[in-house]
PDB file of C-alpha atoms in Angstrom:
ATOM      1  CA  UNK R 128       0.000   0.000   0.000  1.00  0.00           C
ATOM      2  CA  UNK R 129       1.035   3.586  -0.665  1.00  0.00           C
ATOM      3  CA  UNK R 130       4.121   3.033  -2.913  1.00  0.00           C
ATOM      4  CA  UNK R 131       5.404   0.899  -5.795  1.00  0.00           C
ATOM      5  CA  UNK R 132       8.749   0.725  -7.568  1.00  0.00           C
ATOM      6  CA  UNK R 133       9.046   2.712 -10.794  1.00  0.00           C
ATOM      7  CA  UNK R 134       8.399   0.489 -13.846  1.00  0.00           C
ATOM      8  CA  UNK R 135      10.990  -0.248 -16.512  1.00  0.00           C
ATOM      9  CA  UNK R 136      10.806   2.413 -19.234  1.00  0.00           C
ATOM     10  CA  UNK R 137      13.539   1.054 -21.483  1.00  0.00           C
ATOM     11  CA  UNK R 138      11.154   0.367 -24.381  1.00  0.00           C
ATOM     12  CA  UNK R 139       9.060   3.515 -23.955  1.00  0.00           C
ATOM     13  CA  UNK R 140       9.167   4.582 -27.609  1.00  0.00           C
ATOM     14  CA  UNK R 141       8.831   1.007 -28.863  1.00  0.00           C
ATOM     15  CA  UNK R 142       5.487   0.814 -27.053  1.00  0.00           C
ATOM     16  CA  UNK R 143       4.215   3.773 -29.068  1.00  0.00           C
ATOM     17  CA  UNK R 144       5.482   2.294 -32.328  1.00  0.00           C
ATOM     18  CA  UNK R 145       3.674  -0.958 -31.633  1.00  0.00           C
ATOM     19  CA  UNK R 146       0.469   0.794 -30.607  1.00  0.00           C
ATOM     20  CA  UNK R 147       0.443   2.790 -33.842  1.00  0.00           C
ATOM     21  CA  UNK R 148       0.916  -0.157 -36.215  1.00  0.00           C
ATOM     22  CA  UNK R 149      -1.312  -3.047 -37.236  1.00  0.00           C
ATOM     23  CA  UNK R 150      -0.479  -6.701 -36.701  1.00  0.00           C
ATOM     24  CA  UNK R 151       0.928  -6.936 -40.250  1.00  0.00           C
ATOM     25  CA  UNK R 152       3.282  -4.014 -39.608  1.00  0.00           C
ATOM     26  CA  UNK R 153       1.441  -1.390 -41.613  1.00  0.00           C
ATOM     27  CA  UNK R 154       1.087   2.004 -40.006  1.00  0.00           C
ATOM     28  CA  UNK R 155      -2.062   3.312 -38.350  1.00  0.00           C
ATOM     29  CA  UNK R 156      -0.487   6.701 -37.835  1.00  0.00           C
ATOM     30  CA  UNK R 157       3.095   7.523 -38.778  1.00  0.00           C
ATOM     31  CA  UNK R 158       5.227   9.650 -36.474  1.00  0.00           C
ATOM     32  CA  UNK R 159       8.332  11.463 -37.630  1.00  0.00           C
ATOM     33  CA  UNK R 160      11.654  11.160 -35.811  1.00  0.00           C
ATOM     34  CA  UNK R 161      11.194  14.767 -34.694  1.00  0.00           C
ATOM     35  CA  UNK R 162       7.898  13.781 -33.065  1.00  0.00           C
ATOM     36  CA  UNK R 163       9.490  10.792 -31.346  1.00  0.00           C
ATOM     37  CA  UNK R 164      12.176  13.106 -29.992  1.00  0.00           C
ATOM     38  CA  UNK R 165       9.485  15.480 -28.733  1.00  0.00           C
ATOM     39  CA  UNK R 166       7.696  12.607 -26.994  1.00  0.00           C
ATOM     40  CA  UNK R 167      10.915  11.457 -25.364  1.00  0.00           C
ATOM     41  CA  UNK R 168      11.463  15.003 -24.102  1.00  0.00           C
ATOM     42  CA  UNK R 169       7.962  15.016 -22.604  1.00  0.00           C
ATOM     43  CA  UNK R 170       8.681  11.726 -20.877  1.00  0.00           C
ATOM     44  CA  UNK R 171      11.935  13.122 -19.490  1.00  0.00           C
ATOM     45  CA  UNK R 172      10.061  16.185 -18.255  1.00  0.00           C
ATOM     46  CA  UNK R 173       7.516  13.910 -16.582  1.00  0.00           C
ATOM     47  CA  UNK R 174      10.380  12.288 -14.666  1.00  0.00           C
ATOM     48  CA  UNK R 175      11.755  15.683 -13.642  1.00  0.00           C
ATOM     49  CA  UNK R 176       8.334  16.738 -12.356  1.00  0.00           C
ATOM     50  CA  UNK R 177       7.660  13.392 -10.623  1.00  0.00           C
ATOM     51  CA  UNK R 178       4.413  13.198 -12.562  1.00  0.00           C
ATOM     52  CA  UNK R 179       3.005  16.461 -11.205  1.00  0.00           C
ATOM     53  CA  UNK R 180       0.542  18.566 -13.178  1.00  0.00           C
ATOM     54  CA  UNK R 181       2.380  20.989 -15.462  1.00  0.00           C
ATOM     55  CA  UNK R 182       1.628  22.690 -18.769  1.00  0.00           C
ATOM     56  CA  UNK R 183       4.829  21.246 -20.275  1.00  0.00           C
ATOM     57  CA  UNK R 184       3.182  17.823 -20.123  1.00  0.00           C
ATOM     58  CA  UNK R 185       0.369  18.972 -22.409  1.00  0.00           C
ATOM     59  CA  UNK R 186       2.814  18.464 -25.306  1.00  0.00           C
ATOM     60  CA  UNK R 187       2.471  21.879 -26.987  1.00  0.00           C
ATOM     61  CA  UNK R 188       4.998  20.869 -29.692  1.00  0.00           C
ATOM     62  CA  UNK R 189       2.855  17.971 -30.913  1.00  0.00           C
ATOM     63  CA  UNK R 190      -0.104  18.358 -33.238  1.00  0.00           C
ATOM     64  CA  UNK R 191      -3.588  17.523 -31.996  1.00  0.00           C
ATOM     65  CA  UNK R 192      -3.757  14.678 -34.528  1.00  0.00           C
ATOM     66  CA  UNK R 193      -0.571  13.145 -33.137  1.00  0.00           C
ATOM     67  CA  UNK R 194      -1.735  13.479 -29.539  1.00  0.00           C
ATOM     68  CA  UNK R 195      -5.081  11.923 -30.449  1.00  0.00           C
ATOM     69  CA  UNK R 196      -3.339   9.014 -32.174  1.00  0.00           C
ATOM     70  CA  UNK R 197      -1.323   8.275 -29.025  1.00  0.00           C
ATOM     71  CA  UNK R 198      -4.447   8.684 -26.906  1.00  0.00           C
ATOM     72  CA  UNK R 199      -6.330   6.181 -29.079  1.00  0.00           C
ATOM     73  CA  UNK R 200      -3.319   3.858 -29.195  1.00  0.00           C
ATOM     74  CA  UNK R 201      -3.975   3.020 -25.558  1.00  0.00           C
ATOM     75  CA  UNK R 202      -6.713   0.723 -26.831  1.00  0.00           C
ATOM     76  CA  UNK R 203      -3.951  -1.746 -27.726  1.00  0.00           C
ATOM     77  CA  UNK R 204      -3.148  -2.103 -24.011  1.00  0.00           C
ATOM     78  CA  UNK R 205      -6.487  -3.762 -23.294  1.00  0.00           C
ATOM     79  CA  UNK R 206      -6.905  -7.529 -22.920  1.00  0.00           C
ATOM     80  CA  UNK R 207      -6.668  -9.412 -26.182  1.00  0.00           C
ATOM     81  CA  UNK R 208      -4.904  -6.568 -27.988  1.00  0.00           C
ATOM     82  CA  UNK R 209      -1.330  -6.148 -29.209  1.00  0.00           C
ATOM     83  CA  UNK R 210       0.026  -4.656 -25.965  1.00  0.00           C
ATOM     84  CA  UNK R 211      -1.723  -7.047 -23.593  1.00  0.00           C
ATOM     85  CA  UNK R 212       1.643  -8.269 -22.261  1.00  0.00           C
ATOM     86  CA  UNK R 213       2.618  -4.674 -21.468  1.00  0.00           C
ATOM     87  CA  UNK R 214      -0.564  -4.363 -19.431  1.00  0.00           C
ATOM     88  CA  UNK R 215       0.114  -7.648 -17.626  1.00  0.00           C
ATOM     89  CA  UNK R 216       3.648  -6.652 -16.671  1.00  0.00           C
ATOM     90  CA  UNK R 217       2.448  -3.401 -15.126  1.00  0.00           C
ATOM     91  CA  UNK R 218      -0.366  -5.104 -13.199  1.00  0.00           C
ATOM     92  CA  UNK R 219       1.958  -7.789 -11.861  1.00  0.00           C
ATOM     93  CA  UNK R 220       4.066  -5.117 -10.146  1.00  0.00           C
ATOM     94  CA  UNK R 221       1.349  -4.795  -7.480  1.00  0.00           C
ATOM     95  CA  UNK R 222       0.139  -7.735  -5.406  1.00  0.00           C
ATOM     96  CA  UNK R 223      -2.799  -5.637  -4.219  1.00  0.00           C
ATOM     97  CA  UNK R 224      -4.235  -2.259  -5.095  1.00  0.00           C
ATOM     98  CA  UNK R 225      -1.773   0.323  -3.730  1.00  0.00           C
ATOM     99  CA  UNK R 226      -4.618   2.734  -2.886  1.00  0.00           C
ATOM    100  CA  UNK R 227      -6.672   0.483  -0.622  1.00  0.00           C
ATOM    101  CA  UNK R 228      -4.649  -2.726  -0.210  1.00  0.00           C
ATOM    102  CA  UNK R 229      -7.923  -4.668  -0.307  1.00  0.00           C
ATOM    103  CA  UNK R 230      -8.517  -6.064  -3.762  1.00  0.00           C
ATOM    104  CA  UNK R 231      -6.217  -7.109  -6.592  1.00  0.00           C
ATOM    105  CA  UNK R 232      -4.812  -4.419  -8.865  1.00  0.00           C
ATOM    106  CA  UNK R 233      -6.618  -5.457 -12.043  1.00  0.00           C
ATOM    107  CA  UNK R 234      -6.920  -2.137 -13.888  1.00  0.00           C
ATOM    108  CA  UNK R 235      -4.526   0.577 -15.051  1.00  0.00           C
ATOM    109  CA  UNK R 236      -5.184   4.146 -14.034  1.00  0.00           C
ATOM    110  CA  UNK R 237      -3.693   7.131 -15.855  1.00  0.00           C
ATOM    111  CA  UNK R 238      -2.227   9.161 -13.000  1.00  0.00           C
ATOM    112  CA  UNK R 239      -2.476  12.261 -15.175  1.00  0.00           C
ATOM    113  CA  UNK R 240      -5.755  11.780 -17.069  1.00  0.00           C
ATOM    114  CA  UNK R 241      -5.494  10.467 -20.616  1.00  0.00           C
ATOM    115  CA  UNK R 242      -8.257  12.812 -21.757  1.00  0.00           C
ATOM    116  CA  UNK R 243      -6.062  15.825 -20.958  1.00  0.00           C
ATOM    117  CA  UNK R 244      -2.481  14.531 -21.185  1.00  0.00           C
ATOM    118  CA  UNK R 245      -2.931  12.556 -24.379  1.00  0.00           C
ATOM    119  CA  UNK R 246       0.764  12.122 -25.162  1.00  0.00           C
ATOM    120  CA  UNK R 247       1.208  10.272 -21.829  1.00  0.00           C
ATOM    121  CA  UNK R 248      -1.489   7.694 -22.598  1.00  0.00           C
ATOM    122  CA  UNK R 249       1.065   4.900 -23.161  1.00  0.00           C
ATOM    123  CA  UNK R 250       3.834   5.951 -20.772  1.00  0.00           C
ATOM    124  CA  UNK R 251       4.354   3.309 -18.107  1.00  0.00           C
ATOM    125  CA  UNK R 252       5.290   5.850 -15.415  1.00  0.00           C
ATOM    126  CA  UNK R 253       1.815   7.335 -15.860  1.00  0.00           C
ATOM    127  CA  UNK R 254       0.046   3.944 -15.729  1.00  0.00           C
ATOM    128  CA  UNK R 255      -0.728   2.904 -12.171  1.00  0.00           C
ATOM    129  CA  UNK R 256      -2.157  -0.508 -11.170  1.00  0.00           C
ATOM    130  CA  UNK R 257      -5.381  -0.155  -9.169  1.00  0.00           C
ATOM    131  CA  UNK R 258      -8.487  -2.085  -8.293  1.00  0.00           C
ATOM    132  CA  UNK R 259     -11.704  -1.202 -10.085  1.00  0.00           C
ATOM    133  CA  UNK R 260     -13.256   0.587  -7.097  1.00  0.00           C
ATOM    134  CA  UNK R 261     -10.283   2.883  -6.501  1.00  0.00           C
ATOM    135  CA  UNK R 262      -9.847   3.554 -10.210  1.00  0.00           C
ATOM    136  CA  UNK R 263     -13.523   4.447 -10.477  1.00  0.00           C
ATOM    137  CA  UNK R 264     -13.284   6.791  -7.484  1.00  0.00           C
ATOM    138  CA  UNK R 265     -10.142   8.487  -8.733  1.00  0.00           C
ATOM    139  CA  UNK R 266     -11.259   8.883 -12.346  1.00  0.00           C
ATOM    140  CA  UNK R 267      -9.843  12.171 -13.625  1.00  0.00           C
ATOM    141  CA  UNK R 268      -8.603  13.536 -10.301  1.00  0.00           C
ATOM    142  CA  UNK R 269      -5.421  15.447 -11.076  1.00  0.00           C
ATOM    143  CA  UNK R 270      -5.285  18.266  -8.586  1.00  0.00           C
ATOM    144  CA  UNK R 271      -2.722  21.012  -8.492  1.00  0.00           C
ATOM    145  CA  UNK R 272      -2.389  21.011  -4.687  1.00  0.00           C
ATOM    146  CA  UNK R 273      -1.582  18.213  -2.210  1.00  0.00           C
ATOM    147  CA  UNK R 274      -5.030  18.658  -0.661  1.00  0.00           C
ATOM    148  CA  UNK R 275      -6.750  17.591  -3.903  1.00  0.00           C
ATOM    149  CA  UNK R 276      -4.248  15.134  -5.361  1.00  0.00           C
ATOM    150  CA  UNK R 277      -3.607  11.420  -5.170  1.00  0.00           C
ATOM    151  CA  UNK R 278      -0.176  10.150  -4.260  1.00  0.00           C
ATOM    152  CA  UNK R 279       1.894   9.249  -7.260  1.00  0.00           C
ATOM    153  CA  UNK R 280       2.450   5.617  -6.378  1.00  0.00           C
ATOM    154  CA  UNK R 281       5.802   5.492  -8.214  1.00  0.00           C
ATOM    155  CA  UNK R 282       7.356   8.764  -7.080  1.00  0.00           C
ATOM    156  CA  UNK R 283       5.922   9.655  -3.675  1.00  0.00           C
ATOM    157  CA  UNK R 284       7.836   7.489  -1.241  1.00  0.00           C
ATOM    158  CA  UNK R 285       6.284   7.351   2.200  1.00  0.00           C
ATOM    159  CA  UNK R 286       8.354   6.301   5.230  1.00  0.00           C
ATOM    160  CA  UNK R 287       8.141   2.573   5.785  1.00  0.00           C
ATOM    161  CA  UNK R 288       9.956   2.394   9.129  1.00  0.00           C
ATOM    162  CA  UNK R 289       7.473   4.559  11.075  1.00  0.00           C
ATOM    163  CA  UNK R 290       3.792   3.916  11.721  1.00  0.00           C
ATOM    164  CA  UNK R 291       1.515   6.715  10.540  1.00  0.00           C
ATOM    165  CA  UNK R 292      -1.652   4.717   9.722  1.00  0.00           C
ATOM    166  CA  UNK R 293      -3.486   3.732  12.886  1.00  0.00           C
ATOM    167  CA  UNK R 294      -6.564   1.701  13.733  1.00  0.00           C
ATOM    168  CA  UNK R 295      -8.654   2.889  16.692  1.00  0.00           C
ATOM    169  CA  UNK R 296     -10.719   0.143  18.309  1.00  0.00           C
ATOM    170  CA  UNK R 297     -13.336   0.053  21.066  1.00  0.00           C
ATOM    171  CA  UNK R 298     -15.839  -2.498  22.296  1.00  0.00           C
ATOM    172  CA  UNK R 299     -19.274  -0.954  22.868  1.00  0.00           C
ATOM    173  CA  UNK R 300     -22.405  -3.074  23.462  1.00  0.00           C
ATOM    174  CA  UNK R 301     -20.595  -6.166  22.169  1.00  0.00           C
ATOM    175  CA  UNK R 302     -19.773  -4.398  18.940  1.00  0.00           C
ATOM    176  CA  UNK R 303     -16.296  -3.644  17.746  1.00  0.00           C
ATOM    177  CA  UNK R 304     -16.051   0.005  16.781  1.00  0.00           C
ATOM    178  CA  UNK R 305     -13.170   0.679  14.444  1.00  0.00           C
ATOM    179  CA  UNK R 306     -11.831   3.651  12.551  1.00  0.00           C
ATOM    180  CA  UNK R 307      -8.577   4.100  10.658  1.00  0.00           C
ATOM    181  CA  UNK R 308      -6.771   7.402  10.580  1.00  0.00           C
ATOM    182  CA  UNK R 309      -3.583   8.968   9.330  1.00  0.00           C
ATOM    183  CA  UNK R 310      -1.328  10.748  11.778  1.00  0.00           C
ATOM    184  CA  UNK R 311       0.939  13.521  10.596  1.00  0.00           C
ATOM    185  CA  UNK R 312       4.040  12.244  12.334  1.00  0.00           C
ATOM    186  CA  UNK R 313       7.303  14.173  12.295  1.00  0.00           C
ATOM    187  CA  UNK R 314       8.893  11.796   9.769  1.00  0.00           C
ATOM    188  CA  UNK R 315       6.055  12.261   7.270  1.00  0.00           C
ATOM    189  CA  UNK R 316       6.220  15.102   4.769  1.00  0.00           C
ATOM    190  CA  UNK R 317       3.253  17.479   5.110  1.00  0.00           C
ATOM    191  CA  UNK R 318       2.444  17.303   1.394  1.00  0.00           C
ATOM    192  CA  UNK R 319       2.403  13.502   1.457  1.00  0.00           C
ATOM    193  CA  UNK R 320       0.122  13.605   4.471  1.00  0.00           C
ATOM    194  CA  UNK R 321      -2.343  15.901   2.677  1.00  0.00           C
ATOM    195  CA  UNK R 322      -2.340  13.696  -0.424  1.00  0.00           C
ATOM    196  CA  UNK R 323      -2.918  10.538   1.598  1.00  0.00           C
ATOM    197  CA  UNK R 324      -5.806  12.189   3.448  1.00  0.00           C
ATOM    198  CA  UNK R 325      -7.435  13.227   0.179  1.00  0.00           C
ATOM    199  CA  UNK R 326      -6.834   9.834  -1.401  1.00  0.00           C
ATOM    200  CA  UNK R 327      -8.199   7.896   1.591  1.00  0.00           C
ATOM    201  CA  UNK R 328     -11.334  10.017   1.668  1.00  0.00           C
ATOM    202  CA  UNK R 329     -11.864   9.868  -2.091  1.00  0.00           C
ATOM    203  CA  UNK R 330     -11.781   6.044  -2.205  1.00  0.00           C
ATOM    204  CA  UNK R 331     -13.950   5.682   0.952  1.00  0.00           C
ATOM    205  CA  UNK R 332     -11.158   3.742   2.621  1.00  0.00           C
ATOM    206  CA  UNK R 333     -12.567   3.653   6.149  1.00  0.00           C
ATOM    207  CA  UNK R 334     -15.964   2.321   5.139  1.00  0.00           C
ATOM    208  CA  UNK R 335     -14.537  -0.218   2.717  1.00  0.00           C
ATOM    209  CA  UNK R 336     -12.093  -1.591   5.274  1.00  0.00           C
ATOM    210  CA  UNK R 337     -14.883  -2.330   7.738  1.00  0.00           C
ATOM    211  CA  UNK R 338     -16.336  -4.826   5.281  1.00  0.00           C
ATOM    212  CA  UNK R 339     -13.023  -6.674   5.112  1.00  0.00           C
ATOM    213  CA  UNK R 340     -12.332  -7.023   8.825  1.00  0.00           C
ATOM    214  CA  UNK R 341     -14.701  -9.927   9.577  1.00  0.00           C
ATOM    215  CA  UNK R 342     -13.253 -11.959   6.736  1.00  0.00           C
ATOM    216  CA  UNK R 343      -9.689 -11.123   7.688  1.00  0.00           C
ATOM    217  CA  UNK R 344     -10.123 -11.864  11.407  1.00  0.00           C
ATOM    218  CA  UNK R 345     -11.764 -15.282  10.926  1.00  0.00           C
ATOM    219  CA  UNK R 346      -8.455 -17.138  10.960  1.00  0.00           C
ATOM    220  CA  UNK R 347      -7.448 -15.347  14.172  1.00  0.00           C
ATOM    221  CA  UNK R 348     -10.777 -16.129  15.880  1.00  0.00           C
ATOM    222  CA  UNK R 349     -10.174 -19.815  15.168  1.00  0.00           C
ATOM    223  CA  UNK R 350      -6.828 -19.586  16.979  1.00  0.00           C
ATOM    224  CA  UNK R 351      -7.832 -17.213  19.784  1.00  0.00           C
ATOM    225  CA  UNK R 352     -10.888 -19.021  21.112  1.00  0.00           C
ATOM    226  CA  UNK R 353      -9.247 -22.365  22.031  1.00  0.00           C
ATOM    227  CA  UNK R 354      -6.141 -20.576  23.304  1.00  0.00           C
ATOM    228  CA  UNK R 355      -8.136 -18.315  25.625  1.00  0.00           C
ATOM    229  CA  UNK R 356     -10.444 -21.148  26.750  1.00  0.00           C
ATOM    230  CA  UNK R 357      -7.358 -23.097  27.797  1.00  0.00           C
ATOM    231  CA  UNK R 358      -5.355 -20.321  29.453  1.00  0.00           C
ATOM    232  CA  UNK R 359      -7.710 -17.349  30.172  1.00  0.00           C
ATOM    233  CA  UNK R 360      -4.564 -15.293  29.680  1.00  0.00           C
ATOM    234  CA  UNK R 361      -4.964 -12.020  27.729  1.00  0.00           C
ATOM    235  CA  UNK R 362      -1.194 -11.869  27.239  1.00  0.00           C
ATOM    236  CA  UNK R 363      -1.370 -15.038  25.146  1.00  0.00           C
ATOM    237  CA  UNK R 364      -3.951 -13.423  22.863  1.00  0.00           C
ATOM    238  CA  UNK R 365      -1.877 -10.255  22.662  1.00  0.00           C
ATOM    239  CA  UNK R 366       1.201 -12.268  21.706  1.00  0.00           C
ATOM    240  CA  UNK R 367      -0.758 -14.147  19.042  1.00  0.00           C
ATOM    241  CA  UNK R 368      -2.004 -10.900  17.496  1.00  0.00           C
ATOM    242  CA  UNK R 369       1.428  -9.262  17.621  1.00  0.00           C
ATOM    243  CA  UNK R 370       2.946 -12.305  15.938  1.00  0.00           C
ATOM    244  CA  UNK R 371       0.417 -11.821  13.140  1.00  0.00           C
ATOM    245  CA  UNK R 372       1.213  -8.125  13.014  1.00  0.00           C
ATOM    246  CA  UNK R 373       4.911  -8.836  12.561  1.00  0.00           C
ATOM    247  CA  UNK R 374       4.178 -11.190   9.680  1.00  0.00           C
ATOM    248  CA  UNK R 375       2.097  -8.540   7.914  1.00  0.00           C
ATOM    249  CA  UNK R 376       4.734  -5.911   8.652  1.00  0.00           C
ATOM    250  CA  UNK R 377       7.250  -8.025   6.764  1.00  0.00           C
ATOM    251  CA  UNK R 378       4.906  -8.791   3.889  1.00  0.00           C
ATOM    252  CA  UNK R 379       2.841  -5.604   3.476  1.00  0.00           C
ATOM    253  CA  UNK R 380       4.532  -2.985   5.676  1.00  0.00           C
ATOM    254  CA  UNK R 381       3.560  -1.604   9.068  1.00  0.00           C
ATOM    255  CA  UNK R 382       1.195   0.940   7.472  1.00  0.00           C
ATOM    256  CA  UNK R 383      -0.944  -1.677   5.803  1.00  0.00           C
ATOM    257  CA  UNK R 384      -4.421  -1.792   7.335  1.00  0.00           C
ATOM    258  CA  UNK R 385      -4.003  -5.395   8.496  1.00  0.00           C
ATOM    259  CA  UNK R 386      -0.835  -4.567  10.420  1.00  0.00           C
ATOM    260  CA  UNK R 387      -2.471  -1.488  11.969  1.00  0.00           C
ATOM    261  CA  UNK R 388      -5.586  -3.435  12.951  1.00  0.00           C
ATOM    262  CA  UNK R 389      -3.691  -6.290  14.605  1.00  0.00           C
ATOM    263  CA  UNK R 390      -1.481  -3.820  16.471  1.00  0.00           C
ATOM    264  CA  UNK R 391      -4.529  -1.977  17.805  1.00  0.00           C
ATOM    265  CA  UNK R 392      -6.391  -5.137  18.810  1.00  0.00           C
ATOM    266  CA  UNK R 393      -3.298  -6.529  20.536  1.00  0.00           C
ATOM    267  CA  UNK R 394      -3.117  -3.388  22.658  1.00  0.00           C
ATOM    268  CA  UNK R 395      -6.785  -3.403  23.611  1.00  0.00           C
ATOM    269  CA  UNK R 396      -6.982  -5.207  26.955  1.00  0.00           C
ATOM    270  CA  UNK R 397     -10.751  -5.765  26.875  1.00  0.00           C
ATOM    271  CA  UNK R 398     -10.527  -7.406  23.460  1.00  0.00           C
ATOM    272  CA  UNK R 399      -7.641  -9.698  24.463  1.00  0.00           C
ATOM    273  CA  UNK R 400      -9.249 -10.521  27.826  1.00  0.00           C
ATOM    274  CA  UNK R 401     -12.019 -12.564  26.231  1.00  0.00           C
ATOM    275  CA  UNK R 402     -13.881  -9.644  24.704  1.00  0.00           C
ATOM    276  CA  UNK R 403     -13.251 -10.981  21.239  1.00  0.00           C
ATOM    277  CA  UNK R 404     -15.585 -13.938  21.968  1.00  0.00           C
ATOM    278  CA  UNK R 405     -18.653 -11.734  22.476  1.00  0.00           C
ATOM    279  CA  UNK R 406     -18.309  -9.493  19.421  1.00  0.00           C
ATOM    280  CA  UNK R 407     -21.599  -9.534  17.470  1.00  0.00           C
ATOM    281  CA  UNK R 408     -20.798  -6.912  14.869  1.00  0.00           C
ATOM    282  CA  UNK R 409     -18.425  -4.288  13.586  1.00  0.00           C
ATOM    283  CA  UNK R 410     -19.256  -0.642  13.056  1.00  0.00           C
ATOM    284  CA  UNK R 411     -17.456   2.557  12.229  1.00  0.00           C
ATOM    285  CA  UNK R 412     -16.301   4.608  15.201  1.00  0.00           C
ATOM    286  CA  UNK R 413     -17.443   8.230  15.246  1.00  0.00           C
TER     287      UNK R 413
END
């Protein structure tokens, strides 16, 4: 969740060439070497800007016909088309959606919208793996300020060695009340914090995570109940949950929602002291 490694851009111009030719090699739309050089310059500028909104990325030196051809060439990235393997390679870079860390990343989002930044339609650094729900929520969001922008998954590196994503848990009337929140810790850049807040709100992260908790915790319930029935020791339950947290820290990072949830539950005495057995539902904390 939050960050992915930058994809390999070695064949960045070859992708355009393939998108703009038919299977038999004939041209759909021919680009001149000058145009390819202009596109490469735009890509380089994208790298310099870390994918931020800028008028330079609107490709003023390319004709509207050329930009439209590149825009339409993205159709070859879809399943069953000539660049299907390109799509697959990008999707395989993410085990789960980096926005929510719930579902598989099975769609590609244009970080800067294809409808506006047409020349970037095929550039891998602008193609971000996401799940359908997050992609649908993001749509054409390309704000100019941190408070209305998504993280750029490839460029915005959040600290992995400090916890900034916390789960708050309470037991009220045999219901587990849970909310997740970001904390603007000292080690977290203010701009990153604002982007993560906007992103989390835009994709309805809190509400969506509540639906996942029952499913996720089932395997822990199966282990906790016989352990507590045998020992009546809350420290045993805490240790079990913290062991799970460490495993998810190693696999997904300490700011993954599963790690944050297990950490919070392990440090809730009422939950570990048998309270987990009487939970009849989960609801969002106010």
